[in-house]
Structures are given as structure tokens and as C-alpha cells.
Amino acid sequence: MFGFSKSTTSDKISNQKETPSLFGQLKNRLTKVRHKLSDGLTNLLQGHKRIDADLLEELETLLITADIGMETTQHIIKDLTNQVQRKILKDPQALTVALKSLLLHILQSSNTKTAQPVTPNFPQVILVVGINGAGKTTTIGKLAKRLQQEGKQVMLAAGDTFRAAAIEQLQVWGERNEIPVICQHQGADSASVIYDALESAIAKGQDVLIADTAGRLHTKSNLMAELSKIGRVLKKLDPDAPHEVLLVIDATTRQNGLQQALEFNTAIPLTGVVLTKLDGTAKGGILFAIADRLQVPIRFIGVGEKLEDLRPFEPEIFVDAIFDQ
Ligand SMILES: Nc1nc2c(ncn2[C@@H]2O[C@H](COP(=O)(O)OP(=O)(O)OP(=O)(O)O)[C@@H](O)[C@H]2O)c(=O)[nH]1
Ligand SMILES: [Mg+2]
């Protein structure tokens, strides 16, 4: 049993350093991301003897096609141009180092800690939101297991009352892993299910409550309003809840992911992002666009369907894994 105490300020979602072998695995899983950014940059540099307007323009195109997004790309190019003008950045080879450092800075500057419950013995409430099929329920399963392995008492709220199968999916998973799941019938009010779950989690002295929600399109205002309601209702029991609002984004959705993040953030302020399916065809740039535009930390990345494939996000390891040759 871990010496976990509710009065400590330690993160309940821990961000432990990953081992070197995991770095290797991460590198392999991020093949597509690496191909686009790192190999793309190497190819680009081979064609240029010095840093000029052409090179910077080609770099701009590369970053945009890697899904980094127009605004973030422009910030990066502006900064690099400035370094060239001030003669800090002289040769093309140094460009990789400068770019890596700018990308890392974007990820680090948005990297805040997870909020903890203020009221003693109250659970940390993690609300998980996102569009259909992004990987919310899978992420909850992986996260719950991870927290359980750290010695925490975890409870789940089956807040996706839209799909009947969603409630059962969570119930079956909960039974198998001995994690209690609070649910009602299909069609029940999601906010009421999550409210009941928090009441129960408080009564039972749970450490963490993770609430699932139905997948919804960020463009549907009535569905987005439901999320605001969940936030309001939780505050009746704990004014600080939810402590963490995690937006799960499928990394293969490309630039649309940024739009999703902006809309969800308006409905309920996000405190973190989980980027799933980075092992697929994703180019990964969206991660930088979200961190830069929203100033919200990436908490976890999904690089596969197995339990261990949900990794706490470490900016340095991630950037190194992308650029390591
Ligand atoms: N390759 C890969 N697949 C993933 C990852 N995360 C989730 N998936 C898969 O994505 C699919 C959808 O996952 P769910 O967790 O059901 O998604 P959801 O957001 O809960 O979906 P709805 O409840 O329908 O909105 C499943 O087949 C998962 O196995 C990942 O990091 N990599
Ligand atoms: Mg789901």
C-alpha cells in the first residue's frame, strides 16, 4: 500500500519519469510523427547551405502540414526569423536545435499541475469529455487502473447515458477490475448520475472519481450546454469540482482537434488534454497547436490500445523521441 495521504499536495495523477526502454518504445510508436517533423526537417536542411527566406518559407509549410496550425507556426517562424536577424542562428544545422527548443518551450509553458481537492477527505473529480469515438472510455479504464495500481481508491461515474452499451461497457470493466461504477438507466440525466456518483464517492471516502460523458460534437450547442450543467451541479457538492476536466482528442482528427478544444473549453474550462491514437496516422503537430493556443497541458498521450499505452506526457521525452535519429 502506498503512503498516500489526502492532505499531501502530491499529484494524484502522477507524472513519473518514464524509463529509457519506454523512450525507445515511444520512439517506435511515434513513427508517423517522426517521419513528418524530424525526417521532413532533415530533408529540408539538406537542400540549403544557409538560412534564407526560402528555407524559412519551406519550414513554415512543413510545420503547417504537420498539423501545428497557422498561428502557432507563425509564432515559431517569427521567433526563428528574429534569431537569424540577430545572428544568434547562423547555419541550417543549428535550426533543428532552435526549433526543438521552441517546440519544447510551447509544451513546457502550458504544463501546470493537476488541482487537488481543497476540502479534506473529498475526492479528486476528473471529468472526461470529447467527441464521439475519441477514446474517452478507454482512457478512463487505463487511467483508473493506473491510479488503482498507485494505491488509490477509484470510483467511476457512467455519465454517458446516451448509449446503452456505454453504461454496460463501464460496468463490465469495473467488475473485472474491482472498481465501483455508479450508473443509472440509459437516457437518465448525465449531470444527475455524476452528482450521485460524487455524493457516493464523498460518503465512501474515495480518493478519485472519474466521470465518463457521452461523445458529442463540439458544434452542437445544446450538447455542449449539458457539460456546463455538469460543472455547475458538481459545484453544489464541492465548489472546487471538477478538479480536472480532461478533453480526449483523437490525434488523427488533425486541425479539427484545435477547433474541438476551443469549443469544449468555452463550455467547460479544460485543465488538461489527452491525445489518443498518436500511434496511428497522426502527424502529432496538433499537440503543439493545442498547448500553444489554449495554454492547457497535455496530461497523457495514447500510443496504442493496451493499458500501458496511456503514457503520462513528458514534454522533453516527447520532443526527444520525435527528433532522435
Ligand atoms: N490505436 C489506438 N486506439 C485507441 C487509442 N485510444 C483509444 N483507442 C480506440 O479507439 C476506439 C474508441 O474508443 P472509446 O474509448 O470507446 O471512445 P469514446 O470516446 O469513449 O467513444 P464514445 O463513447 O462512442 O464517444 C476503441 O476501439 C479504442 O480501442 C490509442 O491511443 N491508440
Ligand atoms: Mg465512451
Short mmCIF file of C-alpha atoms in Angstrom, two decimals, residues 51-234:
data_model
loop_
_atom_site.label_atom_id
_atom_site.label_comp_id
_atom_site.label_asym_id
_atom_site.label_seq_id
_atom_site.Cartn_x
_atom_site.Cartn_y
_atom_site.Cartn_z
CA ILE A 51 19.27 30.12 -43.66
CA ASP A 52 17.37 32.36 -46.04
CA ALA A 53 13.78 33.38 -46.72
CA ASP A 54 13.25 30.29 -48.92
CA LEU A 55 14.32 27.92 -46.16
CA LEU A 56 12.07 29.60 -43.61
CA GLU A 57 9.17 29.51 -46.04
CA GLU A 58 9.64 25.79 -46.64
CA LEU A 59 9.87 25.24 -42.89
CA GLU A 60 6.60 27.14 -42.46
CA THR A 61 4.91 24.81 -44.95
CA LEU A 62 6.38 21.77 -43.21
CA LEU A 63 5.05 22.85 -39.81
CA ILE A 64 1.59 23.61 -41.18
CA THR A 65 1.37 20.25 -42.93
CA ALA A 66 2.48 18.59 -39.67
CA ASP A 67 -0.77 19.98 -38.17
CA ILE A 68 0.94 22.57 -35.95
CA GLY A 69 -1.58 25.11 -37.20
CA MET A 70 -1.27 28.50 -38.79
CA GLU A 71 -0.99 30.70 -35.69
CA THR A 72 1.47 28.54 -33.77
CA THR A 73 3.57 28.07 -36.91
CA GLN A 74 3.68 31.82 -37.42
CA HIS A 75 4.86 32.35 -33.82
CA ILE A 76 7.64 29.83 -34.40
CA ILE A 77 8.73 31.28 -37.76
CA LYS A 78 8.69 34.81 -36.34
CA ASP A 79 10.91 33.74 -33.46
CA LEU A 80 13.35 31.91 -35.76
CA THR A 81 13.48 34.87 -38.17
CA ASN A 82 14.27 37.11 -35.23
CA GLN A 83 17.11 34.81 -34.15
CA VAL A 84 18.50 34.84 -37.70
CA GLN A 85 18.35 38.65 -37.90
CA ARG A 86 20.13 38.99 -34.58
CA LYS A 87 22.73 36.50 -35.85
CA ILE A 88 22.02 34.11 -32.98
CA LEU A 89 21.02 31.49 -35.51
CA LYS A 90 23.58 31.21 -38.30
CA ASP A 91 23.67 27.86 -40.05
CA PRO A 92 20.90 25.48 -41.14
CA GLN A 93 22.08 22.71 -38.81
CA ALA A 94 21.51 24.94 -35.78
CA LEU A 95 17.95 25.35 -36.96
CA THR A 96 16.95 21.90 -35.69
CA VAL A 97 18.23 22.73 -32.22
CA ALA A 98 16.43 26.08 -32.23
CA LEU A 99 13.18 24.55 -33.47
CA LYS A 100 13.35 21.75 -30.91
CA SER A 101 13.85 24.24 -28.14
CA LEU A 102 10.90 26.38 -29.32
CA LEU A 103 8.63 23.34 -29.53
CA LEU A 104 9.68 22.20 -26.07
CA HIS A 105 9.07 25.68 -24.70
CA ILE A 106 5.49 25.61 -26.05
CA LEU A 107 4.81 22.32 -24.27
CA GLN A 108 6.52 23.32 -21.04
CA SER A 109 4.91 26.72 -20.69
CA SER A 110 1.46 25.16 -20.61
CA ASN A 111 2.48 22.43 -18.19
CA THR A 112 0.61 23.22 -14.95
CA LYS A 113 -0.08 20.77 -12.12
CA THR A 114 -3.35 18.95 -11.58
CA ALA A 115 -5.59 20.65 -9.00
CA GLN A 116 -6.20 18.85 -5.74
CA PRO A 117 -9.36 18.81 -3.61
CA VAL A 118 -9.33 21.62 -1.06
CA THR A 119 -11.87 20.06 1.30
CA PRO A 120 -10.19 17.37 3.42
CA ASN A 121 -11.25 13.82 2.53
CA PHE A 122 -13.07 14.88 -0.62
CA PRO A 123 -12.22 13.01 -3.81
CA GLN A 124 -10.44 14.49 -6.75
CA VAL A 125 -13.02 14.72 -9.52
CA ILE A 126 -11.87 14.10 -13.07
CA LEU A 127 -14.41 14.83 -15.80
CA VAL A 128 -13.65 13.31 -19.19
CA VAL A 129 -15.10 14.96 -22.30
CA GLY A 130 -14.68 14.78 -26.05
CA ILE A 131 -16.29 13.99 -29.37
CA ASN A 132 -17.61 10.53 -30.32
CA GLY A 133 -15.05 7.79 -30.51
CA ALA A 134 -12.12 9.95 -29.38
CA GLY A 135 -11.11 7.34 -26.80
CA LYS A 136 -12.74 8.69 -23.61
CA THR A 137 -13.96 5.42 -22.11
CA THR A 138 -10.77 3.55 -22.99
CA THR A 139 -8.72 6.35 -21.44
CA ILE A 140 -10.84 6.23 -18.27
CA GLY A 141 -10.21 2.48 -18.00
CA LYS A 142 -6.46 2.91 -18.40
CA LEU A 143 -6.31 5.90 -16.06
CA ALA A 144 -8.43 4.22 -13.37
CA LYS A 145 -6.22 1.16 -13.45
CA ARG A 146 -3.09 3.28 -13.25
CA LEU A 147 -4.43 5.18 -10.22
CA GLN A 148 -5.58 1.91 -8.59
CA GLN A 149 -2.08 0.49 -9.05
CA GLU A 150 -0.76 3.58 -7.27
CA GLY A 151 -2.89 2.54 -4.28
CA LYS A 152 -5.78 4.95 -4.77
CA GLN A 153 -9.45 4.24 -4.22
CA VAL A 154 -11.07 5.00 -7.54
CA MET A 155 -14.76 5.26 -8.42
CA LEU A 156 -16.29 5.73 -11.86
CA ALA A 157 -19.43 7.58 -12.92
CA ALA A 158 -21.19 6.26 -16.02
CA GLY A 159 -22.10 9.72 -17.27
CA ASP A 160 -22.57 8.55 -20.85
CA THR A 161 -26.29 7.86 -20.54
CA PHE A 162 -26.82 8.31 -24.27
CA ARG A 163 -25.60 4.92 -25.48
CA ALA A 164 -26.95 1.89 -23.55
CA ALA A 165 -23.80 -0.02 -24.39
CA ALA A 166 -21.68 2.71 -22.81
CA ILE A 167 -23.08 2.06 -19.33
CA GLU A 168 -22.55 -1.70 -19.67
CA GLN A 169 -19.08 -1.21 -21.13
CA LEU A 170 -18.05 0.66 -17.99
CA GLN A 171 -19.91 -1.70 -15.61
CA VAL A 172 -18.27 -4.82 -17.03
CA TRP A 173 -14.88 -3.18 -16.95
CA GLY A 174 -15.47 -2.02 -13.36
CA GLU A 175 -16.47 -5.50 -12.18
CA ARG A 176 -13.44 -7.07 -13.78
CA ASN A 177 -11.11 -4.58 -12.11
CA GLU A 178 -12.95 -4.24 -8.80
CA ILE A 179 -13.62 -0.58 -9.34
CA PRO A 180 -17.10 0.64 -8.33
CA VAL A 181 -19.19 2.20 -11.08
CA ILE A 182 -22.14 4.45 -10.31
CA CYS A 183 -24.78 4.38 -13.02
CA GLN A 184 -28.45 4.87 -13.82
CA HIS A 185 -30.56 3.77 -16.76
CA GLN A 186 -30.00 4.81 -20.35
CA GLY A 187 -31.48 8.22 -21.05
CA ALA A 188 -31.03 9.39 -17.44
CA ASP A 189 -29.76 12.92 -16.90
CA SER A 190 -25.98 12.75 -17.12
CA ALA A 191 -25.48 15.58 -14.60
CA SER A 192 -27.66 13.73 -12.09
CA VAL A 193 -25.67 10.48 -12.49
CA ILE A 194 -22.39 12.31 -11.94
CA TYR A 195 -23.85 14.25 -8.98
CA ASP A 196 -24.99 10.97 -7.35
CA ALA A 197 -21.58 9.47 -8.02
CA LEU A 198 -19.81 12.36 -6.31
CA GLU A 199 -22.16 12.11 -3.33
CA SER A 200 -21.36 8.41 -3.10
CA ALA A 201 -17.61 8.95 -3.57
CA ILE A 202 -17.61 11.52 -0.75
CA ALA A 203 -19.61 9.19 1.53
CA LYS A 204 -17.30 6.26 0.81
CA GLY A 205 -14.11 8.30 1.19
CA GLN A 206 -12.84 7.58 -2.32
CA ASP A 207 -9.65 9.26 -3.48
CA VAL A 208 -10.63 9.85 -7.09
CA LEU A 209 -13.90 9.96 -9.04
CA ILE A 210 -13.61 9.73 -12.81
CA ALA A 211 -16.73 10.64 -14.77
CA ASP A 212 -17.38 9.46 -18.31
CA THR A 213 -19.57 11.57 -20.61
CA ALA A 214 -21.27 10.90 -23.91
CA GLY A 215 -19.37 11.75 -27.05
CA ARG A 216 -20.66 14.99 -28.54
CA LEU A 217 -19.93 17.19 -31.49
CA HIS A 218 -18.34 20.45 -30.44
CA THR A 219 -20.64 22.26 -32.85
CA LYS A 220 -23.87 21.15 -31.10
CA SER A 221 -24.61 23.92 -28.62
CA ASN A 222 -27.34 22.04 -26.69
CA LEU A 223 -24.98 19.13 -26.04
CA MET A 224 -22.19 21.47 -25.07
CA ALA A 225 -24.55 23.23 -22.62
CA GLU A 226 -25.04 19.87 -20.90
CA LEU A 227 -21.35 19.89 -19.99
CA SER A 228 -21.67 23.34 -18.43
CA LYS A 229 -24.58 21.94 -16.40
CA ILE A 230 -22.49 19.00 -15.15
CA GLY A 231 -19.88 21.51 -13.97
CA ARG A 232 -22.49 23.61 -12.14
CA VAL A 233 -24.16 20.63 -10.48
CA LEU A 234 -20.87 19.21 -9.18
#
